[in-house]
């Protein structure tokens, strides 16, 4: 593993007057590492990954991405976000634009790439996710799994230093899940740094270097993948796995 790409140090996060959603969370993701974050609903997983992309402000601690402290007012957050690929549960594609245009927009507007270069990059990535033939279609003409693969390709078009996935398969019909996971597995095996919030334990077993288990806004366990599945240390993780792996 190389230098840390993501450093989360003693982070606390609350919404309004409610209690903390994240409590003293610390986590490091190294370059080339795939870290899966799992846990029961409401444990703070999605909030944590949104904080990493500065989509949610934090009340305490600090987050450093690519050597830049998100709390430093001198940091150009839009430019930093451009280097952090984010794939959401819902695809967030522009419905009025062709697939090709969805992939080219940020490349030209944010990175300043010439349109021809952006299109070449876009088509190569659509080929990579198995959707080369769909470039001229609009998102509404695609299945959910196809739309999510377009969303992944769009994020990759920005040449990110890290990819964040927030429950990327949870809104999909079961038969579409595998086509998205296949793309994510290929991405992980290519050496991409990834932080993945998911309930897909098969994916975690296959490609994650580490599994982080969250409960009630805290990290209850952070262990190498094999150790987590074979001998989880915390009782809460044992309960979680016994339920999720039973079926």
Short mmCIF file of C-alpha atoms in Angstrom, two decimals:
data_model
loop_
_atom_site.label_atom_id
_atom_site.label_comp_id
_atom_site.label_asym_id
_atom_site.label_seq_id
_atom_site.Cartn_x
_atom_site.Cartn_y
_atom_site.Cartn_z
CA UNK A 1 0.00 0.00 0.00
CA UNK A 2 1.10 3.55 -0.68
CA UNK A 3 0.53 6.86 1.07
CA UNK A 4 -2.92 7.59 2.57
CA UNK A 5 -5.44 9.04 0.12
CA UNK A 6 -8.12 9.52 2.79
CA UNK A 7 -7.43 10.35 6.43
CA UNK A 8 -10.41 10.67 8.76
CA UNK A 9 -9.38 11.81 12.22
CA UNK A 10 -11.70 11.93 15.24
CA UNK A 11 -14.66 13.11 13.17
CA UNK A 12 -17.91 14.10 14.84
CA UNK A 13 -21.04 14.95 12.87
CA UNK A 14 -24.54 15.98 13.97
CA UNK A 15 -27.71 17.08 12.18
CA UNK A 16 -29.47 20.00 13.84
CA UNK A 17 -30.25 19.49 17.51
CA UNK A 18 -30.14 15.70 17.35
CA UNK A 19 -27.39 13.60 18.84
CA UNK A 20 -24.20 12.88 16.91
CA UNK A 21 -24.53 10.74 13.79
CA UNK A 22 -20.77 10.18 13.76
CA UNK A 23 -18.86 9.86 17.03
CA UNK A 24 -15.08 10.18 17.09
CA UNK A 25 -14.59 8.30 13.81
CA UNK A 26 -11.01 7.69 12.60
CA UNK A 27 -10.14 5.81 9.43
CA UNK A 28 -7.36 5.78 6.83
CA UNK A 29 -7.59 4.55 3.24
CA UNK A 30 -4.27 4.04 1.46
CA UNK A 31 -3.63 4.43 -2.24
CA UNK A 32 -4.75 1.31 -4.11
CA UNK A 33 -6.75 0.03 -1.15
CA UNK A 34 -10.37 -1.10 -1.31
CA UNK A 35 -12.22 -0.53 1.97
CA UNK A 36 -15.81 -1.71 2.42
CA UNK A 37 -17.91 0.08 5.05
CA UNK A 38 -20.88 -1.92 6.31
CA UNK A 39 -23.26 -2.00 9.25
CA UNK A 40 -26.94 -1.75 10.12
CA UNK A 41 -29.17 1.02 8.77
CA UNK A 42 -28.67 4.30 10.61
CA UNK A 43 -25.12 3.46 11.70
CA UNK A 44 -23.61 6.49 9.93
CA UNK A 45 -22.11 4.80 6.85
CA UNK A 46 -23.60 7.08 4.19
CA UNK A 47 -23.04 10.18 6.28
CA UNK A 48 -19.37 9.28 6.65
CA UNK A 49 -18.80 8.85 2.92
CA UNK A 50 -20.60 12.13 2.16
CA UNK A 51 -18.34 13.91 4.64
CA UNK A 52 -15.31 12.55 2.77
CA UNK A 53 -16.53 14.39 -0.33
CA UNK A 54 -17.38 17.51 1.72
CA UNK A 55 -21.05 17.09 0.84
CA UNK A 56 -21.76 17.25 4.57
CA UNK A 57 -19.94 19.54 7.01
CA UNK A 58 -18.43 18.07 10.17
CA UNK A 59 -18.51 19.54 13.67
CA UNK A 60 -15.30 18.05 14.99
CA UNK A 61 -12.09 16.38 13.86
CA UNK A 62 -10.68 16.65 10.36
CA UNK A 63 -10.71 14.92 6.99
CA UNK A 64 -7.72 15.02 4.64
CA UNK A 65 -8.14 13.87 1.03
CA UNK A 66 -5.18 13.75 -1.31
CA UNK A 67 -3.13 15.71 1.21
CA UNK A 68 -5.69 18.54 1.41
CA UNK A 69 -7.56 19.30 4.62
CA UNK A 70 -11.27 19.74 3.77
CA UNK A 71 -11.60 22.21 6.64
CA UNK A 72 -8.93 24.54 5.25
CA UNK A 73 -10.68 27.52 3.66
CA UNK A 74 -7.86 27.85 1.16
CA UNK A 75 -8.73 24.47 -0.37
CA UNK A 76 -10.62 24.70 -3.67
CA UNK A 77 -13.40 22.24 -2.82
CA UNK A 78 -14.99 22.07 -6.30
CA UNK A 79 -11.61 21.25 -7.84
CA UNK A 80 -10.87 18.67 -5.14
CA UNK A 81 -14.31 17.09 -5.59
CA UNK A 82 -13.54 16.73 -9.29
CA UNK A 83 -10.74 14.34 -8.28
CA UNK A 84 -13.02 12.33 -5.99
CA UNK A 85 -15.42 10.10 -7.94
CA UNK A 86 -18.77 9.67 -6.21
CA UNK A 87 -21.41 7.12 -7.19
CA UNK A 88 -24.73 7.47 -5.39
CA UNK A 89 -27.59 5.08 -4.68
CA UNK A 90 -29.67 6.99 -7.25
CA UNK A 91 -27.82 7.61 -10.44
CA UNK A 92 -27.97 11.44 -10.58
CA UNK A 93 -27.67 11.49 -14.37
CA UNK A 94 -29.01 14.43 -16.37
CA UNK A 95 -32.20 12.98 -17.93
CA UNK A 96 -32.37 15.52 -20.78
CA UNK A 97 -28.84 14.73 -21.98
CA UNK A 98 -27.55 11.82 -24.03
CA UNK A 99 -25.31 9.34 -22.22
CA UNK A 100 -22.30 10.71 -24.10
CA UNK A 101 -23.09 14.27 -23.01
CA UNK A 102 -23.48 13.15 -19.40
CA UNK A 103 -19.90 11.88 -19.56
CA UNK A 104 -18.48 14.90 -21.37
CA UNK A 105 -20.05 17.78 -19.43
CA UNK A 106 -17.77 17.88 -16.38
CA UNK A 107 -14.73 16.96 -18.43
CA UNK A 108 -15.14 20.09 -20.57
CA UNK A 109 -16.53 22.46 -17.89
CA UNK A 110 -14.36 21.48 -14.92
CA UNK A 111 -11.21 19.97 -16.43
CA UNK A 112 -11.22 22.19 -19.52
CA UNK A 113 -10.76 19.26 -21.91
CA UNK A 114 -11.46 19.86 -25.59
CA UNK A 115 -14.76 18.27 -26.60
CA UNK A 116 -13.11 15.80 -28.98
CA UNK A 117 -10.76 14.58 -26.25
CA UNK A 118 -13.65 14.35 -23.77
CA UNK A 119 -15.66 12.25 -26.24
CA UNK A 120 -12.73 9.90 -26.85
CA UNK A 121 -12.33 9.40 -23.10
CA UNK A 122 -16.09 8.94 -22.67
CA UNK A 123 -16.38 6.32 -25.39
CA UNK A 124 -13.43 4.37 -24.01
CA UNK A 125 -15.07 4.29 -20.58
CA UNK A 126 -18.48 3.33 -21.97
CA UNK A 127 -16.69 0.45 -23.68
CA UNK A 128 -15.08 -0.48 -20.36
CA UNK A 129 -18.49 -0.71 -18.63
CA UNK A 130 -20.08 -2.53 -21.57
CA UNK A 131 -22.24 0.35 -22.85
CA UNK A 132 -20.41 1.59 -25.95
CA UNK A 133 -23.56 1.10 -28.03
CA UNK A 134 -25.67 3.28 -25.73
CA UNK A 135 -23.80 6.59 -26.14
CA UNK A 136 -26.61 8.27 -28.11
CA UNK A 137 -29.43 7.17 -25.81
CA UNK A 138 -30.94 9.15 -22.93
CA UNK A 139 -30.83 7.79 -19.35
CA UNK A 140 -34.59 7.10 -19.37
CA UNK A 141 -34.04 4.56 -22.17
CA UNK A 142 -31.65 2.53 -20.01
CA UNK A 143 -32.27 0.02 -17.24
CA UNK A 144 -31.29 0.90 -13.69
CA UNK A 145 -28.17 -1.24 -13.91
CA UNK A 146 -27.15 0.42 -17.16
CA UNK A 147 -27.71 3.88 -15.67
CA UNK A 148 -25.53 3.04 -12.69
CA UNK A 149 -22.77 1.82 -14.99
CA UNK A 150 -23.02 5.14 -16.87
CA UNK A 151 -22.70 6.92 -13.51
CA UNK A 152 -19.53 4.96 -12.75
CA UNK A 153 -18.11 5.77 -16.19
CA UNK A 154 -18.94 9.45 -15.67
CA UNK A 155 -17.04 9.49 -12.39
CA UNK A 156 -14.05 7.73 -13.98
CA UNK A 157 -13.99 10.27 -16.81
CA UNK A 158 -12.62 12.80 -14.32
CA UNK A 159 -9.53 10.65 -13.63
CA UNK A 160 -10.27 10.44 -9.90
CA UNK A 161 -7.66 9.62 -7.27
CA UNK A 162 -10.34 7.74 -5.30
CA UNK A 163 -13.82 6.36 -5.96
CA UNK A 164 -16.56 6.56 -3.34
CA UNK A 165 -19.63 4.33 -3.62
CA UNK A 166 -22.70 5.00 -1.46
CA UNK A 167 -24.98 1.93 -1.63
CA UNK A 168 -24.52 1.88 -5.41
CA UNK A 169 -26.61 -1.28 -5.89
CA UNK A 170 -29.35 -0.88 -3.28
CA UNK A 171 -31.84 0.82 -5.64
CA UNK A 172 -31.47 -1.85 -8.33
CA UNK A 173 -33.58 -4.87 -9.14
CA UNK A 174 -31.77 -8.03 -8.02
CA UNK A 175 -30.92 -9.18 -11.56
CA UNK A 176 -29.21 -5.84 -12.26
CA UNK A 177 -26.99 -5.88 -9.17
CA UNK A 178 -24.41 -8.27 -10.59
CA UNK A 179 -23.76 -6.20 -13.73
CA UNK A 180 -22.85 -3.21 -11.57
CA UNK A 181 -20.81 -5.28 -9.10
CA UNK A 182 -18.87 -6.80 -12.00
CA UNK A 183 -17.77 -3.30 -13.04
CA UNK A 184 -16.84 -2.45 -9.44
CA UNK A 185 -14.83 -5.68 -9.10
CA UNK A 186 -12.91 -4.92 -12.31
CA UNK A 187 -12.26 -1.41 -11.05
CA UNK A 188 -10.98 -2.68 -7.72
CA UNK A 189 -8.68 -5.18 -9.40
CA UNK A 190 -7.27 -2.44 -11.63
CA UNK A 191 -5.79 -0.80 -8.52
CA UNK A 192 -8.29 2.01 -8.01
CA UNK A 193 -8.51 3.36 -4.46
CA UNK A 194 -12.09 2.71 -3.33
CA UNK A 195 -14.26 3.36 -0.29
CA UNK A 196 -17.49 1.41 -0.66
CA UNK A 197 -20.61 1.57 1.52
CA UNK A 198 -22.52 -1.62 0.74
CA UNK A 199 -24.46 -4.59 2.07
CA UNK A 200 -23.06 -6.78 -0.71
CA UNK A 201 -20.89 -9.05 1.39
CA UNK A 202 -19.95 -11.21 -1.60
CA UNK A 203 -18.33 -8.16 -3.18
CA UNK A 204 -16.55 -7.38 0.09
CA UNK A 205 -15.17 -10.90 0.34
CA UNK A 206 -14.00 -10.87 -3.25
CA UNK A 207 -12.10 -7.59 -3.48
CA UNK A 208 -11.94 -5.64 -0.20
CA UNK A 209 -8.62 -5.36 1.57
CA UNK A 210 -10.39 -4.29 4.77
CA UNK A 211 -13.90 -4.22 6.15
CA UNK A 212 -15.01 -1.42 8.46
CA UNK A 213 -18.10 -2.23 10.51
CA UNK A 214 -20.06 0.73 11.90
CA UNK A 215 -22.68 0.77 14.62
CA UNK A 216 -24.41 3.78 16.22
CA UNK A 217 -22.10 6.29 14.58
CA UNK A 218 -18.88 4.60 15.60
CA UNK A 219 -16.43 2.16 14.05
CA UNK A 220 -16.98 -1.05 15.97
CA UNK A 221 -14.48 -3.02 13.92
CA UNK A 222 -11.80 -2.37 11.30
CA UNK A 223 -10.20 -5.60 10.16
CA UNK A 224 -8.62 -7.36 7.18
CA UNK A 225 -11.41 -8.94 5.12
CA UNK A 226 -10.67 -12.58 5.88
CA UNK A 227 -10.37 -11.91 9.60
CA UNK A 228 -13.62 -9.96 9.64
CA UNK A 229 -15.63 -12.75 8.02
CA UNK A 230 -13.98 -15.66 9.81
CA UNK A 231 -13.60 -14.22 13.30
CA UNK A 232 -15.24 -10.83 13.89
CA UNK A 233 -14.09 -9.49 17.23
CA UNK A 234 -17.08 -7.38 18.25
CA UNK A 235 -20.33 -8.99 19.34
CA UNK A 236 -22.32 -6.50 17.25
CA UNK A 237 -20.43 -7.49 14.08
CA UNK A 238 -20.99 -11.17 14.89
CA UNK A 239 -24.74 -10.54 15.17
CA UNK A 240 -24.77 -8.55 11.92
CA UNK A 241 -22.93 -11.24 9.98
CA UNK A 242 -25.03 -14.06 11.41
CA UNK A 243 -28.16 -12.35 10.03
CA UNK A 244 -26.83 -11.13 6.72
CA UNK A 245 -25.03 -14.36 5.79
CA UNK A 246 -27.84 -16.70 6.82
CA UNK A 247 -29.83 -16.28 3.61
#
